[in-house]
XYZ file of C-alpha atoms in Angstrom:
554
model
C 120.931 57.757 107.513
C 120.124 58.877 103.860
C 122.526 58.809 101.519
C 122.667 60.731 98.390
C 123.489 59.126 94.721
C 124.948 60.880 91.842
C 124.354 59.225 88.360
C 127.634 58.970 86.302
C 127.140 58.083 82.586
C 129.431 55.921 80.952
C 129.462 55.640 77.007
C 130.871 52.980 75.704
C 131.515 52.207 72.063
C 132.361 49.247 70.449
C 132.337 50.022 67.232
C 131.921 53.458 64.849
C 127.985 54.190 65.224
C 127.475 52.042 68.161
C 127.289 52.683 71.829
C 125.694 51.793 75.477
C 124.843 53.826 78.034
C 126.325 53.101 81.765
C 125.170 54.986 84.911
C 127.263 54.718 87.779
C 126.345 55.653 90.678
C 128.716 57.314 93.658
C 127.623 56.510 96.948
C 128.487 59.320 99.568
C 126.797 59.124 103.031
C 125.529 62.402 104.151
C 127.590 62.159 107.705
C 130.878 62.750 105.221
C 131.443 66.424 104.496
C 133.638 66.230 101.335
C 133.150 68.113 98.317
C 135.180 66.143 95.930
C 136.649 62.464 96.505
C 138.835 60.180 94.232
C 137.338 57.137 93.126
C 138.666 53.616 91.514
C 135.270 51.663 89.564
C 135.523 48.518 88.459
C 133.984 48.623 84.900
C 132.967 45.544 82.801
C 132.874 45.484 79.253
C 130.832 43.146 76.722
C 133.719 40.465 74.376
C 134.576 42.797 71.464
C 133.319 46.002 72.558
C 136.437 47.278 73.795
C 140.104 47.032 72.962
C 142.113 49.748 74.292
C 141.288 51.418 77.127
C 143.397 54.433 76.911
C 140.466 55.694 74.240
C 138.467 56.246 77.164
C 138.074 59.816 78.529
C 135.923 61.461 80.670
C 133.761 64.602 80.753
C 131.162 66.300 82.859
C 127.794 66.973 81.862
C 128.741 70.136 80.691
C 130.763 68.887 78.084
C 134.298 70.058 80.345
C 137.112 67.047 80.242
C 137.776 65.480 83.794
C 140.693 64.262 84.480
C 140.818 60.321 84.585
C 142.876 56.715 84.391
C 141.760 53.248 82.989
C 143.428 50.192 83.386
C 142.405 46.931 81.758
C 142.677 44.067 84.346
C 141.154 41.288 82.358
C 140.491 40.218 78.566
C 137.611 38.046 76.735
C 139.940 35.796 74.964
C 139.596 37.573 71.911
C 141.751 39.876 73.255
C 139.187 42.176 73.982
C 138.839 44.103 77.655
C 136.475 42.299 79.756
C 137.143 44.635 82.812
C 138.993 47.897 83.787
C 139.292 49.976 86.869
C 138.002 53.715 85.977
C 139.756 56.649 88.053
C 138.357 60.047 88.217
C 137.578 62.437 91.121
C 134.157 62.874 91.806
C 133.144 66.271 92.926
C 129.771 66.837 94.760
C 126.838 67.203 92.716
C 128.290 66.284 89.043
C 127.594 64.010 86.581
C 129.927 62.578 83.981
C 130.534 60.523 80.769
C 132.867 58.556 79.690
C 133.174 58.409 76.141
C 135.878 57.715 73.064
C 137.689 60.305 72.617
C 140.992 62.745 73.907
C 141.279 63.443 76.738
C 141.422 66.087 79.091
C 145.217 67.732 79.669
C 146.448 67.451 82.959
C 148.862 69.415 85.047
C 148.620 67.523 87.869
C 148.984 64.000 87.012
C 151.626 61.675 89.606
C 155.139 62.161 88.674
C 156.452 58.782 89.106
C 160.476 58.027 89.277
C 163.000 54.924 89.490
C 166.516 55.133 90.156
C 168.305 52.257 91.787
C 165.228 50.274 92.831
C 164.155 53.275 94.563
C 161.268 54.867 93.615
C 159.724 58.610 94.215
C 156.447 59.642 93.565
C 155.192 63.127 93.573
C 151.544 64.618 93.607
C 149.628 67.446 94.759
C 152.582 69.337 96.624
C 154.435 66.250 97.996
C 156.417 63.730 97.277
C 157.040 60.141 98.579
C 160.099 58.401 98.878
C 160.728 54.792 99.109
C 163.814 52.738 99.139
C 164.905 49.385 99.479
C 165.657 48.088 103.156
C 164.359 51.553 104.319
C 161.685 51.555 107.428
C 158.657 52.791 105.048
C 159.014 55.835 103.561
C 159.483 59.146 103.795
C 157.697 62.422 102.671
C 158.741 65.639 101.712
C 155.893 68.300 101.563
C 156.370 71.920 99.544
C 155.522 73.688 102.548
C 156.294 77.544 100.765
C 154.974 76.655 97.905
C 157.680 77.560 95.619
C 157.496 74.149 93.984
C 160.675 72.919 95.511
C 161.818 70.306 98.253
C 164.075 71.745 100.758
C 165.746 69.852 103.365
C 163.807 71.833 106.132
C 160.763 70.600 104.132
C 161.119 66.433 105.304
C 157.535 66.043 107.130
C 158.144 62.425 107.344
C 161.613 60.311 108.004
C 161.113 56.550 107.475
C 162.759 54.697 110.188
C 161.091 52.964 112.696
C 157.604 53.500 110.818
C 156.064 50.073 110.974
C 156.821 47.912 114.510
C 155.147 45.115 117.184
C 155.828 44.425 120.442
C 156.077 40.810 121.075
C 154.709 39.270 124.329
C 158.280 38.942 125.760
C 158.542 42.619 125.560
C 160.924 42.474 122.745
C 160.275 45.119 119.379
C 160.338 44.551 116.724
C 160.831 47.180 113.295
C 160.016 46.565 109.311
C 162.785 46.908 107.027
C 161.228 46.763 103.380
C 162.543 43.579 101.763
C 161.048 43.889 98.486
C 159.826 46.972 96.916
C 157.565 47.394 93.265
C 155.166 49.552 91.670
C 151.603 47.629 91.980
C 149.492 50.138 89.604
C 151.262 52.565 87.455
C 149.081 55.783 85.746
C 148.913 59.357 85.450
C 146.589 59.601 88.244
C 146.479 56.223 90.441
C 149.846 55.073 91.651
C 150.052 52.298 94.034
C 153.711 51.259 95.457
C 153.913 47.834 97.282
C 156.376 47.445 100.436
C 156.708 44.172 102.061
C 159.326 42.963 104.809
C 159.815 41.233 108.240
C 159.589 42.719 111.346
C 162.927 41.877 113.167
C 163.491 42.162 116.694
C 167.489 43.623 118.096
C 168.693 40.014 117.999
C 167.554 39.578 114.069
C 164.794 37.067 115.185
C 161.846 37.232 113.235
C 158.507 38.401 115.102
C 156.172 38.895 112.266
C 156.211 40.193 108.753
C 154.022 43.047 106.687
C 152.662 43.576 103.390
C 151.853 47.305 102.722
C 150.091 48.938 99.753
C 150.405 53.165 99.545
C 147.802 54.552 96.752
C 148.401 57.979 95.501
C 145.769 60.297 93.762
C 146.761 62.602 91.065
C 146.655 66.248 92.422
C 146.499 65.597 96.046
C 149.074 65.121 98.775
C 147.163 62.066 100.292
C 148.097 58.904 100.782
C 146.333 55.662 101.606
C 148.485 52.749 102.870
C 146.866 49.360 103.522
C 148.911 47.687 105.796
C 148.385 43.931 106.317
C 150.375 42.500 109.424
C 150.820 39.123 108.713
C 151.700 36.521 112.043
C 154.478 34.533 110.918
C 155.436 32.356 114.187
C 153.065 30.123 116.326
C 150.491 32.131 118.878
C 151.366 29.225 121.328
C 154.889 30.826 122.072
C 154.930 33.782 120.905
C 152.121 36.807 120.432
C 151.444 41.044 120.583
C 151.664 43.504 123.121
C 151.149 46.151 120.671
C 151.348 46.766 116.846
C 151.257 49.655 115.092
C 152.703 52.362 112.578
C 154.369 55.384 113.897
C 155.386 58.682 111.581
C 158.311 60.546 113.070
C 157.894 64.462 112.538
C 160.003 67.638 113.058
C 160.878 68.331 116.815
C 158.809 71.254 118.370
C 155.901 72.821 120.403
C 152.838 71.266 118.860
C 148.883 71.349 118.859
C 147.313 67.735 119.284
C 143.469 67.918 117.551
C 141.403 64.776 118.074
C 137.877 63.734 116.639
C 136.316 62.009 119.418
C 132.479 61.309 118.084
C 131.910 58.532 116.123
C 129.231 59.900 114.403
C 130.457 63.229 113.626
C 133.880 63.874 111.773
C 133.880 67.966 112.759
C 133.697 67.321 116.830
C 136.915 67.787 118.031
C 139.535 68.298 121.121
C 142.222 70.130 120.728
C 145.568 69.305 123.471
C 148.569 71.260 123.523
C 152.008 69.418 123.324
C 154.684 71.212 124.782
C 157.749 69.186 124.961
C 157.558 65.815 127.409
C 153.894 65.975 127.037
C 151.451 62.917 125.282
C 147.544 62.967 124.425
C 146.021 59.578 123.408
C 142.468 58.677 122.047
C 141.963 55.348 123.027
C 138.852 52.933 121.677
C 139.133 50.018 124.078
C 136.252 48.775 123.728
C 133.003 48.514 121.283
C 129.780 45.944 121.421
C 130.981 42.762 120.417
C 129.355 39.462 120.003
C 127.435 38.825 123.489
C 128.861 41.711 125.319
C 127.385 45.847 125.010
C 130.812 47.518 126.680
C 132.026 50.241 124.621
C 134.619 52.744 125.896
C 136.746 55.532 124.597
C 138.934 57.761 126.198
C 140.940 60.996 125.547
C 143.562 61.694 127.777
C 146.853 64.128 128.598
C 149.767 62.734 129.708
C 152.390 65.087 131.350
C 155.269 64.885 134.602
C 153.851 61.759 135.802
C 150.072 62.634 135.479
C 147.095 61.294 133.251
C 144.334 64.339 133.020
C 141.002 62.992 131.033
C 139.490 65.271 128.906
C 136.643 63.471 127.015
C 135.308 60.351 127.197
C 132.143 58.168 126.068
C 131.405 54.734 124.293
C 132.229 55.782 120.970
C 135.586 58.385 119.805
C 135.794 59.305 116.446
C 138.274 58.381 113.739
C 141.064 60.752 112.948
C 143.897 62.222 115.042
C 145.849 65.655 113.785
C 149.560 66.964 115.126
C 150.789 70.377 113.963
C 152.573 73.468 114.165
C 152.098 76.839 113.033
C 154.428 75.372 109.869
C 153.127 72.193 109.199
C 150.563 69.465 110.064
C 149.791 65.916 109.134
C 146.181 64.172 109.802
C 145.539 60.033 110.308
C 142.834 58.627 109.832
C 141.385 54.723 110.292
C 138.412 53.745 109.063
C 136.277 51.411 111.534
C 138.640 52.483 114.091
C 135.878 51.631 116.528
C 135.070 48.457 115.085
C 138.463 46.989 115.036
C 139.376 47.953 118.422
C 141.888 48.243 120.965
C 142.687 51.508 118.893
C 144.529 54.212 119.890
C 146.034 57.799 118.228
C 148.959 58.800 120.408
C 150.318 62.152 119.710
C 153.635 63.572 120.864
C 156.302 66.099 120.253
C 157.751 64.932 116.406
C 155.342 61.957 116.650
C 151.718 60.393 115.448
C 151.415 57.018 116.188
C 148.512 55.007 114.980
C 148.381 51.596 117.514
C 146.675 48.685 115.445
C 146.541 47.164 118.403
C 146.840 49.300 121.727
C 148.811 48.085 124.768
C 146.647 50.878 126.585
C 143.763 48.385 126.633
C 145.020 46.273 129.271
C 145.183 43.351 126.764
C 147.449 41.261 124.912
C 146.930 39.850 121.189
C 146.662 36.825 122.702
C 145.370 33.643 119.954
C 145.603 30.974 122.510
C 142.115 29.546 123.164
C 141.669 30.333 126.764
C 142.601 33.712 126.606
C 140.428 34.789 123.357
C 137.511 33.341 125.137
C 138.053 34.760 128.420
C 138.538 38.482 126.959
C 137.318 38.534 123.230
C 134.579 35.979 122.937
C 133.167 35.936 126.165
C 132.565 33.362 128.965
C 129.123 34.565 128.325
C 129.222 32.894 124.744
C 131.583 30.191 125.210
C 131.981 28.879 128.937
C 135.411 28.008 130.223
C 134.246 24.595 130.662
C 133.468 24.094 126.880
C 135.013 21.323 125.346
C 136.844 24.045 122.986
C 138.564 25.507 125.273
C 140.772 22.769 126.093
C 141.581 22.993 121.895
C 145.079 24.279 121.005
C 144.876 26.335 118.284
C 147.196 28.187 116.229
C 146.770 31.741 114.106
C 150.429 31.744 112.472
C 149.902 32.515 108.768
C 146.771 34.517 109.181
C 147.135 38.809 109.234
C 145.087 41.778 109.343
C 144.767 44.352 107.059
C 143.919 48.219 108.608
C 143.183 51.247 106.029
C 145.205 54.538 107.221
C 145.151 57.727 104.966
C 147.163 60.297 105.604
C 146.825 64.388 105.220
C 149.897 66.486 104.850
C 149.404 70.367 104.955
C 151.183 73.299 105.481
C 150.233 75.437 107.935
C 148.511 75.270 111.957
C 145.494 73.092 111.958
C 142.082 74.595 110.642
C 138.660 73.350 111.555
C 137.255 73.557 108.194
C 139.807 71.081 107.067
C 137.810 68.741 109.081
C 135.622 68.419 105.620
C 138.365 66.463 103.857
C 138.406 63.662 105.895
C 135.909 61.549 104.110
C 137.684 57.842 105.206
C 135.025 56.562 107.482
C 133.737 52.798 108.164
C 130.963 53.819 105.586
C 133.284 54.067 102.746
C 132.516 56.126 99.501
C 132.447 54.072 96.564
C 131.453 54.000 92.847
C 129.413 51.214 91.034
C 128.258 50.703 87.712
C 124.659 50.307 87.003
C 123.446 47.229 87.406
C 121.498 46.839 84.435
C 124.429 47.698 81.952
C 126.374 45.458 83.800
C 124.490 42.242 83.467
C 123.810 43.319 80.011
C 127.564 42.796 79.380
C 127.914 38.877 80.122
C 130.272 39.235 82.550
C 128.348 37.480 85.233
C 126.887 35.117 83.355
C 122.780 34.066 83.095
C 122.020 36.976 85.817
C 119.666 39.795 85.979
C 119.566 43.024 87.257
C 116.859 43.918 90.305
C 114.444 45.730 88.792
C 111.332 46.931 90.802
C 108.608 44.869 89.438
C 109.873 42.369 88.405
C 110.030 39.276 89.850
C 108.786 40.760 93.085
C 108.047 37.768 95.280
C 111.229 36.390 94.501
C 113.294 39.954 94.901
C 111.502 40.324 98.098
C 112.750 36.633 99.681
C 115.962 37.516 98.699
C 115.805 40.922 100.879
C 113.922 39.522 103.156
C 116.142 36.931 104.161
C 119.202 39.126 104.074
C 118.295 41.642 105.811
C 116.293 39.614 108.552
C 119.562 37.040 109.217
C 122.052 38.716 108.104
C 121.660 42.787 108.500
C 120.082 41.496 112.384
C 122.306 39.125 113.232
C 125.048 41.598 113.092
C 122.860 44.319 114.780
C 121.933 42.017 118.005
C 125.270 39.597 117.728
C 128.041 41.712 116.018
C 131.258 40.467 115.279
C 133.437 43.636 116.101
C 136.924 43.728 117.331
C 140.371 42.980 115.640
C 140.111 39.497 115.113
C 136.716 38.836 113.808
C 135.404 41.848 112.291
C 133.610 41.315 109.095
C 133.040 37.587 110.223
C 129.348 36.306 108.793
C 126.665 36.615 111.180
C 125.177 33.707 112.885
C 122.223 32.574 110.793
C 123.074 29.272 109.626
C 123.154 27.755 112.587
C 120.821 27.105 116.188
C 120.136 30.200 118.247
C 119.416 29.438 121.968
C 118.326 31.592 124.754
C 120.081 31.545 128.178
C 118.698 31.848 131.397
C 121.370 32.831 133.529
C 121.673 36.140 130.701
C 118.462 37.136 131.202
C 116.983 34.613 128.308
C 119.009 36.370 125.953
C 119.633 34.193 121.931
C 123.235 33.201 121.682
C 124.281 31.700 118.439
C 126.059 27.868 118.873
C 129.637 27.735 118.105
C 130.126 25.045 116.093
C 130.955 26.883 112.622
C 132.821 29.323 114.259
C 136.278 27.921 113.470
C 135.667 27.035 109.796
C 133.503 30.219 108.672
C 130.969 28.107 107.643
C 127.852 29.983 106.024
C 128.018 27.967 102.670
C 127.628 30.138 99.887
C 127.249 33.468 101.360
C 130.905 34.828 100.335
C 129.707 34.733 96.716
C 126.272 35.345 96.852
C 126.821 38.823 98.599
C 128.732 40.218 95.884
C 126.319 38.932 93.153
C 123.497 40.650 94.902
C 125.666 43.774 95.049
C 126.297 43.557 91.122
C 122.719 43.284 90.002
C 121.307 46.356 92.404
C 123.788 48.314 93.544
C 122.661 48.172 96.603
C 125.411 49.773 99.679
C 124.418 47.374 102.211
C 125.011 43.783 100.175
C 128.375 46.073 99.643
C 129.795 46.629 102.866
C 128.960 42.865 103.628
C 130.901 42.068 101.114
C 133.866 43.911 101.406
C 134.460 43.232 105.527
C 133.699 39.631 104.846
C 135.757 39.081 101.786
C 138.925 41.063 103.537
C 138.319 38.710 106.542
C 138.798 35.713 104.399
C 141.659 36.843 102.915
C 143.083 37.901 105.846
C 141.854 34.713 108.242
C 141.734 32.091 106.088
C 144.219 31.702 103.719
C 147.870 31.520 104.865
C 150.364 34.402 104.375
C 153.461 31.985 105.349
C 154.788 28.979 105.429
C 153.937 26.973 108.009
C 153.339 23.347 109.449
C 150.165 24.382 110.222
């Protein structure tokens, strides 16, 4: 798949009479239809060059002002900005510069309140509502367009938003604990939610953290929603998580995209009162095995009707009425399966982890061999098997962003929906970057020059690491984004037709050395998407896997 890069150039003074050029590029894969996408660039900046960043503005080739945020997030200890996160929209096409100077007036930027520890934030046509010991949030969505919030105009009511199922059968519901604003500007807002999930009896099943980012001028939302496992997998484990957005009562249209590879293929199931339609990714080539298995199906007076089905479904799920409508969408929603979008009269539900699949999210050792890592991998006679293990204190984090709009569903709206497990990004040129001293003694790639070298580096990457994951891949829930299997022996078994299976022995400890860093240095210095994605699975598998979220004897 091509992909097509748009130079953005970045002017940076540091003094009267003085300035540097930096291109960024924004990486949008052809399969993504959007014309216009908001993006957050980290940008470094050389000791003394900068001190404030709200001098910073941005303009178009053109010369036009575009509307934009910067943040410092670190200093040279002179006191100088060392780097800041750059928001802007990028359309299509453009090009940009960001320069000293005013900038652009905005009638659009977030509209961001406090009262009582409460907080509301308002953009694009909607507004968000959060409140202390609340079940999430709820939104409000100016569905006339008369700039207003009327009580018939709640799209979203906040109870009973984030829950699990525990393996006794028991659920379990967030209540938000502790509630702050995590970014604050005119046109990136990010609120932070975090609470336990209780079950009926007040015993504690499992706790989240959840991030929602809002973009100036839009009605989106992105929440990042890390379940964290706060009691020990030995006793106690998932039927089902997920997060579940209660909407107005009536007749509705379900519209599903069920083709991984293209976001405009869709289904569309009517929802007349009683009736479900679910999308359900229950399986996708993992490690040793090649199963992969989606299926949309009706549910209605007792009786399941398939409609489409196929190894692969797509990524976003739609429920509206000739009113209103509201759009979910998870990235690698293959990748991280079980998945499911369940769609019902007043409800979308997006299952993190799908009961549908016939599966539990089971961490004792027997069981993740027997249905996640294979008996083709790991035999049950393997010494490891026999070795309790324990995953309280790890989580998962999922990406969901969400689409309010007024009015029935519309195909073309299909070209907004730019979330998919190829993300769109922005990066600053490599070049300017190491120029800056931010990373130390390191320099750019730069064709030419030190080509033998340049090409090992490649080489190797891209023939045990790119390969591994293409013949080996660590998919599912609980491993994606793990490293690939090149640091270790590869041996081939007879009994699987003299396939290579990787040994096991680093699995537990994510052993591959020095690969965590080294990805994102290589990513720096050439801008390069795939050292990118690498890097970002694998470093939010760390996080998620490997450091602990609770306290615990373990």
């Amino acid at each position: 798949m091509s992909t097509r890069w748009w130079t953005v150039a970045l002017l940076l003074f540091a003094a009267p009479g003085w300035a540097q050029d930096a291109r960024i590029a924004v990486d949008i894969p052809d399969a993504v239809h959007v014309r216009a996408w908001p993006v957050t660039v980290g940008v470094p900046f050389g000791a003394g060059t900068l001190k404030d960043a709200g001098e910073l503005a941005v303009s178009e080739e053109g010369g036009r002002g575009v509307l934009c945020q910067a943040v410092p997030t670190s200093f040279w200890p002179d006191g100088s900005i060392r780097w800041a996160l750059v928001d802007f929209r990028a359309e299509r096409g453009w090009r940009y510069t960001l320069s000293r100077g005013p900038r652009a007036a905005a009638q659009d930027d977030i509209r961001l309140s406090e009262e009582n520890g409460a907080f509301a934030v308002e953009t694009g046509g909607a507004r968000y509502l959060f409140a202390p010991s609340s079940g999430g949030f709820s939104l409000d969505y100016d569905l006339n367009g008369d700039g207003r919030f009327a009580a018939e105009e709640r799209l979203i009511a906040p109870e009973g938003m984030f829950y699990v199922v525990d393996s006794r059968g028991r659920r379990g519901e967030m209540r938000v604990e502790r509630l702050e604003k995590a970014l604050t500007g005119p046109r990136h807002v990010v609120v932070r939610m975090e609470g336990a999930y209780r079950a009926a009896d007040g015993a504690r099943l499992a706790a989240a953290v959840v991030y929602v980012h809002f973009y100036a001028g839009l009605p989106w939302a992105r929440l990042c929603h890390k379940l964290v496992v706060t009691e020990d997998t030995n006793t106690l484990w998932f039927r089902e998580s997920g997060v579940r957005f209660a909407l107005p009562p009536g007749e509705a249209t379900g519209t599903f995209n069920d083709a991984r590879e293209t976001l405009t293929k869709t289904a569309r199931v009517p929802l007349p009162p009683g009736a479900t339609a679910t999308l359900l990714q229950s399986d996708f080539p993992h490690f040793g095995s090649t199963a992969s298995r989606f299926t949309l199906t009706a549910q209605q007076g007792g009786e399941t009707r398939e409609i489409s089905s196929g190894p692969a479904g797509g990524n976003w799920a739609n429920l509206s009425t000739e009113r209103w409508g509201l759009t979910a969408q998870l990235p690698a929603f293959c990748e991280t399966f079980p998945k499911a979008f369940r769609l019902a009269e007043g409800e979308l539900t997006v299952k993190l982890w799908a009961a549908e699949c016939g599966r539990e999210l089971d961490f004792r050792t027997g069981t993740l061999i027997r249905e996640y890592f294979g008996t083709d991998w790991i035999p049950e006679t393997h010494a490891v098997a026999s070795v309790e293990n324990s995953a309280q204190g790890t989580a998962r984090t999922h990406e969901i962003w969400l689409y309010p709009h007024a009015g029935a569903f519309r195909a073309e709206r299909a070209a907004d929906y730019g979330a998919t497990h190829r993300e769109i990004f922005a990066a600053p040129d490599p070049e300017y970057a190491m120029r800056t001293g931010v990373f130390g003694p390191l320099a750019a790639k730069e064709a030419g020059r030190f080509a033998e070298a340049e090409a090992a580096i490649e080489d190797y990457f891209h023939r045990y690491v790119t390969a591994g994951e293409r013949v080996f891949p660590a998919n599912g829930y609980i491993a994606y984004g793990l490293y690939p299997f090149s640091a270790q022996p590869w041996h081939q078994k007879k009994d699987r037709g003299n396939r290579w299976y990787p040994g096991v022995h680093r699995l537990s400890r994510c052993l591959e050395y020095n690969l965590k860093r080294g990805v994102w240095l290589l990513y720096a210095r050439s801008g390069e998407r795939d050292y990118r994605d690498y890097a970002r699975r694998y470093t939010r598998l760390l996080d998620d896997m490997l450091f602990s979220h609770v306290e615990a004897p373990c």
